[in-house]
Amino acid sequence: MRLLNFNIIKLFVCLALGIISGHWLRLDTNLVIYTSVVLVIATGIYWFTLHNKIVKAPYFGLLIYVCMYSLGISGYAVHNDKKRPNHYTNLKPNDRAQEFVLQINERLKPDNYNYKYIVDVLTFNNQKAEGRLLINIRKDSLFHGFNVDDTFYTLAPLEEIRKPLNPHQFDYSKYLELKQVYHQLYLEQQSLNLLNEPSITIYGYADRLRTMINTNLKSAGFEPNTLNIINALLLGQRQDIDKDTYNNYVNSGTIHILAVSGLHVGIILLILNVLLKPVLYINYGHIIRPLIIVTMLWAFAIVAGLSPSVTRAVTMFSIISIAMHLKRPTNIYNTLVISAFVILLFKPTFLFEVGFQMSYLAVLGIVSIQPILYKGLVFNYWISDKLWQIFTVTIAAQFGVAPIGLYYFHQFPGLFFISNLVVIPFLGLILGFGLLVIGLALSNALPRVLVTAYSGIIEGLNTFISWVAQFENFLLRDIPFSLLQVLLSYLIIIALVQTYRFKNFRWLAFGLVGIICFQSLGLIQKFENKKEGFIIFNKSRYTLIGQRSGNYLKVDHNLDSLRLKNDRVIQNYKLGEGIKTVSKDSLEMVYQYKEHTLLVIDSLGIYKGLSFEPEFVLLRNSPKINLNRLLDSLRPQTIIADGSNYKSYVRRWKQTCSEKNIPFHPTNEKGAFILE
């Protein structure tokens, strides 16, 4: 059975390619919609004209694929909120601050200084509007947070979401753009005027239910750390998990259990199938039971926040549940593709979500590779067989997600098989017990003994995860992995799986060619990585200067050892550029790079008595200098101000350089200063 012989898979590929094209090409919305309509009409005419000979019609299949490709492009364009006339970006702004009526849509993880929310725009300068914003509310002991659907009025200037200021830095603005968020507001608690009687959406009801569950669980005696894990495992909310606990789950290879996904939904489906079995014995029970199951699965998905992974899982298991009750044979590949197809029709941007990608790849790895691994060993004892089954599921899932995981996160947990071998068998118990605890808490009938027992289970889980995570030597970090390597990895995996299935030399040859290309790519990158460069990175309150020669990077800095160890600026650059060796040193006063000379002026402001005129001057640590005199004295071609300077100083220097017609490069606005 060849995977690509299924028409639905071919249609899905065309749809996905259309969405990708729509994302990168950004074509005119009207153009792509009209084109799609014309293609659909042409396909319909072709169908009605040749419906008796449709199998023999030579161009019908091609027309269908082109139509689906166009549908992907138009679907992406239609879901672009900025194209709508009432979007706040298309309405007339005020000269300075803008007036907003906003409604809370989603709570995000707060940072050290601000509470963060995604909000829907209801009005913009007294005009009915739509769109989404990121708001940052300064932390205040008097502010206790918003609930989803809370509505408030505020007056504030719109601010762009910053682009990355350093090479290979995570692009948060692009990430938010996929969520249709293009601007942000910085607000103080006193500038928020809460409005009465907000319109409550289904997400608001779900948030209120989660709040009620948390209140009751807290009253029952659950500690905050335990409560945070319960929220992640059962309610899909992991914003409040502390950093150390979260990192332990990442490093042990079990972070997937804190994201409600197929594993959780599958267990819940099994529980519902058992609990609702008596419904089959009533009239129309074979219809009522799947309807109840699907409704409860989607209710759970809504309570869990409709993340890409839970949406994928619930869609897929809804299709499986309906097919089971209709007694229709199902093909797991078709089921996966149909669920992805349906989701992308309504949410095209999910295609670019890491959770969506990893969720499907993990399941594809399990269904295609696990049976092959499982047949490798046969055990006579039930417990041995079950442990082997779990082990092969874990390995197969890693085959599915490892390449893309390396691309996004650049690390691999070497002990994932041990942690998952222990955690997965008990996850059903943890989830089932947890659902019972939540149900009893909502009815105010949760006995203390269950609180103690379930708290012990969660604490035991955390202790085991922490124990596995402490073996840092088994955590492979900082692995550079390019998109081309990801594609080659999956081509190799597919070729090897198909070789096993069909015993076909062509697939084996295809896999060997893929392996040769993968290794050749590494050699090419090694020999071509001869770039040189001089970089002044942007680092708030500190100075970082990098000098690169091929695979070697020398970093001059004024960070303490702990900050330097945890600094992501250099780490991101190292991974992105394939740097092998990094050395650290203290800052110098003068740098010579090729024919360029750079003078560094620190807080002491000393620069007189020089025997040369530098091409570039770097101002750091807010030196108290008269910039006019410096420009007249040294006559530099460019002034650079890094992130260690006061903003007021940078503004003053910028004005002075503008008056003198001298290029000015503030790294906190323009990003890192780079000489190739």
XYZ file of C-alpha atoms in Angstrom, residues 5 21 27 49 80 130 136 167 221 232 276 297 311 326 388 462 506 585 594 647 667:
21
model
C -1.768 6.670 -3.635
C 2.987 30.016 -0.936
C -0.473 38.100 -2.977
C -19.551 18.011 -18.814
C -5.196 37.729 7.246
C -11.243 44.577 14.968
C 1.965 44.529 28.711
C 21.706 37.752 14.345
C -5.445 21.948 50.020
C -0.801 21.796 32.562
C -20.655 5.458 28.095
C -13.885 15.810 23.531
C -7.072 20.662 18.201
C -20.311 3.470 12.056
C 8.696 -3.251 25.036
C 8.172 15.857 39.625
C 14.895 1.726 -5.419
C 38.279 38.253 26.718
C 40.772 44.764 8.017
C 18.167 56.031 26.475
C 21.935 49.030 18.469
